[in-house]
């Protein structure tokens, strides 16, 4: 689903503000500043999995859980690199991950694309796995959530 379902009042989780720095893990980091701590939306750099990590991912431990409804994604600042398609996996317990959907990513490295999940999902973990890219699987992202009372799309 590329467009928002009716009007949604959601909230940013706070990855871009460093609120979940200790809760972000990756399958690998490319190095040279392209590490998980640089995955923040609107940041100066980005996260990039190592070249030999074909199924690379970045994931967020959501502690006690959130109703996640959307993911905003950007490419690498200053370089023509971005993720054009990605897979979203979710975890009900923060340990095992289940395939949820595939979403369209970016069309350039500058714009922010907000992609809505098919339905909000209560989870304790979200994993993003880049599938297709321009040059490299470079990305910055933010998660969006709904309050428990509004956990359904209209």
Coordinates of C-alpha atoms in Angstrom, one line a residue:
X1 CA 0.0 0.0 0.0
X2 CA 1.7 3.2 -1.1
X3 CA -0.9 5.8 -0.1
X4 CA -2.2 6.4 3.4
X5 CA -5.5 4.7 4.1
X6 CA -7.8 7.7 4.9
X7 CA -6.4 10.1 7.5
X8 CA -3.9 8.6 9.9
X9 CA -2.7 10.4 13.0
X10 CA 0.5 8.4 13.8
X11 CA 3.6 9.2 15.7
X12 CA 7.3 8.8 15.0
X13 CA 9.0 6.2 17.2
X14 CA 12.1 8.4 17.7
X15 CA 14.9 6.5 15.9
X16 CA 15.9 9.7 14.3
X17 CA 16.3 11.3 17.8
X18 CA 18.4 8.5 19.1
X19 CA 15.7 7.1 21.4
X20 CA 16.4 3.5 20.3
X21 CA 20.1 3.5 19.6
X22 CA 20.7 0.6 22.0
X23 CA 17.8 -1.4 20.5
X24 CA 19.1 -1.4 16.9
X25 CA 21.0 -4.4 15.6
X26 CA 22.1 -5.4 12.1
X27 CA 23.2 -8.5 10.3
X28 CA 26.4 -6.6 9.3
X29 CA 27.8 -3.1 8.8
X30 CA 29.7 -2.0 5.7
X31 CA 32.1 0.1 7.9
X32 CA 33.7 3.5 7.2
X33 CA 30.8 5.3 8.9
X34 CA 28.1 3.2 7.2
X35 CA 27.0 1.6 10.5
X36 CA 23.8 1.2 12.4
X37 CA 24.2 4.4 14.4
X38 CA 23.9 6.3 11.1
X39 CA 20.5 4.8 10.1
X40 CA 18.6 7.9 11.4
X41 CA 16.2 9.7 9.0
X42 CA 17.6 13.0 7.9
X43 CA 21.0 12.1 9.2
X44 CA 24.3 13.0 7.4
X45 CA 25.2 9.3 6.7
X46 CA 23.4 6.0 6.5
X47 CA 23.4 2.3 7.3
X48 CA 24.7 -0.2 4.7
X49 CA 25.1 -3.9 5.0
X50 CA 28.5 -5.5 4.2
X51 CA 29.0 -6.3 0.5
X52 CA 29.1 -10.1 1.2
X53 CA 25.9 -10.0 3.3
X54 CA 23.4 -10.9 0.6
X55 CA 20.4 -11.0 3.0
X56 CA 21.5 -8.1 5.2
X57 CA 19.0 -6.4 7.5
X58 CA 18.6 -3.8 10.2
X59 CA 16.2 -4.4 13.0
X60 CA 14.7 -2.5 16.0
X61 CA 13.8 -4.1 19.4
X62 CA 10.6 -2.4 20.3
X63 CA 10.9 -3.4 24.0
X64 CA 7.3 -3.8 25.2
X65 CA 5.8 -3.4 21.8
X66 CA 4.1 -0.9 19.5
X67 CA 1.4 -0.8 16.9
X68 CA 3.7 -0.1 13.9
X69 CA 1.8 1.2 10.9
X70 CA 4.4 2.8 8.6
X71 CA 8.1 3.1 7.7
X72 CA 9.7 6.2 6.3
X73 CA 12.9 5.6 4.3
X74 CA 15.6 7.7 2.7
X75 CA 18.7 6.9 0.7
X76 CA 22.3 8.0 1.4
X77 CA 22.8 11.7 1.8
X78 CA 25.1 13.1 -0.9
X79 CA 25.4 9.9 -3.0
X80 CA 23.2 8.4 -5.6
X81 CA 22.4 5.3 -3.5
X82 CA 19.1 4.1 -2.2
X83 CA 16.9 1.1 -1.5
X84 CA 14.1 0.8 -4.1
X85 CA 12.4 -2.2 -2.6
X86 CA 12.5 -3.8 0.9
X87 CA 11.0 -6.6 2.9
X88 CA 9.4 -6.0 6.3
X89 CA 9.5 -8.7 9.0
X90 CA 7.9 -8.5 12.4
X91 CA 8.4 -10.2 15.7
X92 CA 5.7 -11.0 18.3
X93 CA 8.3 -11.7 21.0
X94 CA 11.5 -9.8 19.9
X95 CA 13.2 -13.1 19.0
X96 CA 11.6 -14.9 16.0
X97 CA 10.8 -12.9 12.9
X98 CA 7.9 -13.4 10.5
X99 CA 7.6 -12.1 6.9
X100 CA 5.0 -9.4 6.7
X101 CA 5.2 -7.7 3.3
X102 CA 7.4 -6.1 0.6
X103 CA 7.2 -2.4 0.1
X104 CA 8.4 0.1 -2.5
X105 CA 11.4 2.1 -1.3
X106 CA 12.9 5.3 -2.7
X107 CA 13.2 6.8 -6.1
X108 CA 16.2 9.0 -5.2
X109 CA 18.6 9.5 -2.3
X110 CA 17.0 12.8 -1.0
X111 CA 13.3 12.3 -0.6
X112 CA 11.6 10.7 2.3
X113 CA 9.1 8.0 1.3
X114 CA 6.5 7.0 3.9
X115 CA 5.3 3.4 3.2
X116 CA 2.3 2.1 5.0
X117 CA 2.0 -1.5 6.2
X118 CA -1.0 -3.5 4.9
X119 CA -2.4 -3.1 8.5
X120 CA -1.0 -1.9 11.7
X121 CA 0.7 -4.7 13.6
X122 CA 1.5 -5.0 17.3
X123 CA 5.1 -6.2 17.5
X124 CA 8.1 -6.2 19.7
X125 CA 10.5 -6.1 16.8
X126 CA 10.7 -4.9 13.2
X127 CA 13.3 -6.0 10.7
X128 CA 13.9 -4.2 7.4
X129 CA 15.7 -6.2 4.6
X130 CA 16.7 -4.3 1.5
X131 CA 15.9 -6.3 -1.6
X132 CA 16.6 -3.9 -4.6
X133 CA 18.7 -0.8 -4.8
X134 CA 20.4 1.9 -6.8
X135 CA 24.2 1.3 -6.5
X136 CA 24.2 0.2 -2.9
X137 CA 21.6 -0.8 -0.2
X138 CA 22.1 2.5 1.6
X139 CA 19.3 3.6 3.9
X140 CA 18.0 5.8 6.7
X141 CA 14.7 5.1 8.3
X142 CA 12.0 5.9 10.9
X143 CA 9.2 3.8 12.2
X144 CA 5.7 5.2 12.8
X145 CA 3.2 3.9 15.3
X146 CA -0.4 4.3 16.4
X147 CA -1.8 4.5 19.9
X148 CA -3.6 1.3 21.0
X149 CA -7.0 2.9 20.7
X150 CA -6.5 3.7 17.0
X151 CA -4.8 0.4 15.9
X152 CA -7.1 -0.1 12.9
X153 CA -7.2 1.7 9.6
X154 CA -10.6 3.3 8.9

